[in-house]
Structures are given as C-alpha cells and as structure tokens.
Amino acid sequence: MIRPLKHEPADILAAALTVIYTDGVGASTAKVAAAAGVSNGTLFNQFPTKQALIDALYLSIKTDLADAVGALDPDEPLKARMRQVWDRWLAWARANPEAHAVSNLLHDSDLVSGEAVAAGYEITSAATGLLVEAQEAGLLVGLPLDYLGALTVDHLDAAVSAGLDDRQAGVAFDVLWRGLTTTT
Amino acid sequence: MIRPLKHEPADILAAALTVIYTDGVGASTAKVAAAAGVSNGTLFNQFPTKQALIDALYLSIKTDLADAVGALDPDEPLKARMRQVWDRWLAWARANPEAHAVSNLLHDSDLVSGEAVAAGYEITSAATGLLVEAQEAGLLVGLPLDYLGALTVDHLDAAVSAGLDDRQAGVAFDVLWRGLTTTT
Amino acid sequence: MIRPLKHEPADILAAALTVIYTDGVGASTAKVAAAAGVSNGTLFNQFPTKQALIDALYLSIKTDLADAVGALDPDEPLKARMRQVWDRWLAWARANPEAHAVSNLLHDSDLVSGEAVAAGYEITSAATGLLVEAQEAGLLVGLPLDYLGALTVDHLDAAVSAGLDDRQAGVAFDVLWRGLTTTT
Amino acid sequence: MIRPLKHEPADILAAALTVIYTDGVGASTAKVAAAAGVSNGTLFNQFPTKQALIDALYLSIKTDLADAVGALDPDEPLKARMRQVWDRWLAWARANPEAHAVSNLLHDSDLVSGEAVAAGYEITSAATGLLVEAQEAGLLVGLPLDYLGALTVDHLDAAVSAGLDDRQAGVAFDVLWRGLTTTT
DNA sequence: GATGAATGAGCCTTCATTCAT
DNA sequence: AATGAATGAAGGCTCATTCAT
C-alpha cells in the first residue's frame, strides 16, 4: 500500500486546461501550478518538462473524447454508426468547450510534440476507423484516407465553432457524408 | 537628401516569414532581424511593435493570396468560377508553402490582432463572395454562410496539407461542391 | 521544509541604496542585483517591479529616520522638542549620508510612487507634527503649514549638505526657529 | 553674410523645456526633436550630445532668471534690494512655471554636468551677491555663506511651490530675513 | 514527495548617437 | 546644414527549470 500523491497529476492537468483556455498558448507553468493549488516545484516533480505537461494534457483530452464517443453497435449500418460518432463528438465538444478549444489550440501551435500528436491520432482512431471500413466497402471517393479523415475532423470542429444546433448539425453531417461518398 | 532605405520593409517581412516557418510562433524579433540582415533597432523602426510586424506579415500573405486568385470571369457559370478559385488557391499554396503554413499558424494562434484578422477576411472576400452568390441562387444547403465558408477554407487547407496532385484536387473539389449543394 | 531565503530583501535594499547613491537615478536593476550578490531573477522575485523596489527603499529609509528621531518627551517645552528633532535628524543624516542623499534623490525625481511619498510623510509626521502644535499655540507666523514644513525640511537638508558642525547646527536651528516664530 | 540657421538652437531648447516638463527626466531626444519640428539629426548637429543640450537648457533658464532679476539700485538699503530680488524672482517663477520646474528637476537629478551647475551659480551670483554684502556689513548670523545662500534659494523655491500670494510672499520674505539676520 | 527561493538566458523595446545622402 | 534610416548596447521583466530544505 503506497502512499498516494497528495495532489493527483489530474489536478494539475485540469488547472492547465483552464489556464491555457484563459491565457492562451503563453500560459506559464507558474500560473498553472498556482491554479492547481500546488507549488511550482511539485508541478515539475510530476511533469519533468512543460512539454510533458502539454503532451499529457493533450492526450488526456483526446482520451476523454474517445471515451465520450465510446463503442459503437457493430450491427448498425455504417452510416448510422458514422452519424453516432458525429453526434457524440459534437455533444462532447459542446459539453467540454474548454477541452475542445484547448485541444485545437495546442494542435495548431507547435506546442504538442510530434509523438503526442501521433498518439492522439491513435486514440481517436477507433472513431475514424469507420472511414477505413467505408473505404473497404467501396463507399468513399477515391482520395487518400488521411485526407478524408482530416476533412471529417475539420467538419466537426467547424460545426462546434459555428455553434450549430441539433437540426443544423444533422444537415451538416449530410454535407460531409454526401461529399465523402460516391454517387453511384 | 535623406539616406534611402537600405532594406525594404518587405525584406523584414520575408525574413519573418522564414523564421516563423522554422521556429513557429515563438520566433523572436532578434532572430527575424538577424535573418533580414538588419539590426534589432531597425526592425523596430519599421514596425513599432512585434504585433505590428505580425499583422503586416499576415496581411501581406493574404494580399498575395488574393492577387493570386485574381479576378474571375463573370460570364462563367458559378461552379466553374468556384473551381477556378479552388485551382488558383491550391496553386498558390503549393508555390508558397511557407506563406500558406505561416498564415494558418498565425491565424490559429492569437498573435494576429483582431483588426488584422478582420482585414484579412476583407481581402479574400472576393473569393468567398462566390458563396454568397451561390446561396442567393438557391444552390446551397440551409446552413449559415459562415459555416460553409469555414468548410471551404478547411477543405483547401486540407488539400494543401495532404499534398494532393492535380487529379486528386479535382476530386476533392467535387467532394466539397457535392457536399455544399442541395441535391434537388 | 522549504529552502530558506539566502538573501534577505534587506540585502537587496542595501545594495540598491549603494548603487543608486553611486549611479544616481539611472541605476539599473541588473547592477543592484549584482551588488546584492543575487541574480537578476531573484531581485524580481522579491520586488515585482523596479518601482516596488524603489518605493520599498524609500520607505525603509524614512522608517529608519523616524526610528532615529524616536519619541519625544512631552513634558519638554515645544522649542526644546523641536530642537531635539533637529539634533537627532542631523545626527542620523550624518551617520547615514547615503540614505539621506538617496532619499532626497528619489523624492525629487519621479521615481517614487505617489503612494510611497504619501506613506513617507505619514512616517515622519510624528516629527513634523510639532509644527501643528506650535501653530495651535499661536507661536508661528501666518503662513500655510505645508510651507513651513517644507522650509523645515529644507533647512535640515541644507544643514546636512553644508556639513555644519555641532555649534553651527545650533545656530542654524535658531535661524529656522527665529524665522518661523512671531516676534511679539 | 553667412546663411542663417533654418532652426535656431533656441527653438530646440524651447521644445526641450516643454518636453522635459511633460515627460520628466526620461524625455528622449527624439521627442524633443519632434517637438521642435526638427529632425533627429539636426538636434545632434546643434548639440553634440544630450548632455550638452541639457546643460544649455539649464544655463538658458538660469540666464533668463538672472535677466528677470536684473540690476538693483545701489542706493537702496540692503534689505530693500534683497526684497526686490525676492519679488522679482518669485514673479519670474510664476510667469515661467515650466522653466522654474525644469530647472529644479534638472538640478536635482544628476543630469546637469558639474560644470553647468557651477556656471549656473555664477549666473545668479549677482543676486546672491547681496548676501556677501550683508555679511560684510555684519548683518548676518555666523554661518557659512554657502549655507545661507542655499537657504535663500530653498525659501524661494518653497514659496513658488506653495503658490503663495503676494501678501504671503511678503511674510515669507520676513521669515527668511528674520532668520538670516542677527538680533542685536 | 512537497516546497518555493534562486537562477540566468532570453524577450521585447527604447534611445543616444552615427552616417550616407 | 538638414535629414531620417541604421545601429547596438542596455533596460526592465518573464519564465522554465533546478535545488536546498
């Protein structure tokens, strides 16, 4: 029975999320530590580097998102599952606007290490894996899967940023799906 | 009678472009000045603030892009003109990968001032103005124009990032267009 | 449990005193830090701003002076107490020429914040409070107290600057007193 | 017949006066030049150094003051001439608040060179020369003339700063005179 | 493990001064 | 003589990181 940490790393990550959401990319570790109610030293005990903290935050957000999307019913038709991902993803983003925003912020700047970005793709691959399935079923236009995956995420982000309501989100999904699928 | 400019402001902007492309958002003014072959003081003579430099760089890129897109033949059908914008935009991005990347980098971070972002929209509005026309012609799905505009830019960026070749770019355009337009 | 202060804030104030005495108002924080045997960062850990450092220095000098003047015997006649203030003030200034000089230097420039100046008046008000008493006793000429207070300090400073010896200082006090009091 | 300067040094000095009055000791040469409607280079053509500019400004103010005090009627009794100096000095300071303030500002900081300060004393010595005469006439208390001279100037400055009106200024003169003179 | 004082490189910006025209 | 672009040494301040306790 080892003595548990007085402060969970999760506390620091939560603080980092809030601070970065507020201060943007320039947020300092000192401010994060203060927001977490932790000393400066403790932060660096738990994360050897600011980079490590950023990466951990990024991945924790991605994991959270992946959990929110969750498992899909394999008996449902492909489009229905795709739609389910779409809805859950949007719901998550609406429920976690800070996490959504910070995730994009970190991704767009170069703060997240390449490894973390790659790992992030890994995590959400369950969701985007549907595209693979769709491609194998011959449903998709003849373009690289990476491209179509990027498009999918872009549509989702745009839908969140635009603050679409449920009805609009449904239409927006059709815009995506109609684009991605061949018209045979 | 007065000493002529030894270095055009454009020299500094070009240097800034390269340095920011290499170092990311954290690029220092000192490094920019050095890359421009200019003293630190000179940089601040020409741009009173780092912010001003960033804004000027951003706007110069946007202007360059707008020039590359150029004027469209009003006699062409809407889709043809849209396609023309698509092709020229991609061509510009391919020819100016640094400018394309830096433009997005700046836009996504908070480095560019709100005014500059607004002015940037203004500059490229000629291109995105086509969407307005399409909407008025009843061609588009019932979603906010801002959303559709964002999608369009996202598709373009994704196409550039994915390094699509000419044939693929054509297909990618159809993906966008098929998505945006109603199916009646 | 935490690392104790290696250098007291007082060390930095002492260094600031010396450096400002030597370099004048333009003394740099870097030089102060070096004189205190401390890194530049440490200085700003202890004083968030150069302004704060200056203010703290100014007030510490004022406090030191107030301590040196100390409490007066309320049973003594007014003039005797006034003389006592005079003597102790001069003694302090002779013993602390740097502090005396720097205090004036800071006061005359705009380096000290308005609040610190006000607080400084507060601190030495015990001494100058005698003037109020004298005025209420009807001893003083009919001029604003602020004016008479300023004169008093000016005389003290002049006496210090001129390097008057004890005998001369006594005469100088009479010059002040004879001037301030009515001749009836 | 040499071509006259397009811009008199006096223009620059006037600008320097205003700018220093506004910005304090930290005023930059660039701002002075701009205020004088002159290029940066021209300023340094006329004054080889900022120090030289400051000194020239200081001395020009002192000269102006000396002119304002002017010549005294040698037939008047000493105290009357002293009073005349007092009145004229105050009148000048009231009429030239900027000059008065800047003169003190420069003097109190270390901006003015030692030579200029000395020259400044020289210039106003005509006025303070009265003290020599008074001392030789045995009117003054037994204290160094430098000290008494400093007191005199301090009283004048204090009177200006306190904004005394004419009646009060008369009383204030008596305070000075009663203090300085022996009571035999 | 937790703390926060200490560090010092680096950042943006200012400004007196020089110099080519 | 006048101009203003160019210079580069500071200056104040921030912050990721280290380390003694």
GROMACS .gro file of C-alpha atoms (C1' of nucleotides) in nm, chain B residues 1 3-4 28-29 40 44 50, chain E residues 11-15 19-21:
model
   16
  185MET     CA    1   1.869   6.435  -4.945
  187ARG     CA    2   1.950   5.836  -4.669
  188PRO     CA    3   1.747   5.587  -4.870
  212SER     CA    4   1.199   3.617  -3.164
  213THR     CA    5   1.230   3.958  -3.317
  224ASN     CA    6   1.734   4.488  -3.394
  228PHE     CA    7   1.151   4.837  -3.460
  234LYS     CA    8   0.613   4.284  -3.278
  747DC     C1'    9   1.244   3.854  -2.475
  748DC     C1'   10   1.060   4.297  -2.649
  749DT     C1'   11   1.155   4.753  -2.664
  750DT     C1'   12   1.398   5.219  -2.615
  751DC     C1'   13   1.722   5.559  -2.732
  755DC     C1'   14   2.628   5.833  -4.111
  756DA     C1'   15   2.505   5.823  -4.602
  757DT     C1'   16   2.268   6.127  -4.881
   0.00000   0.00000   0.00000
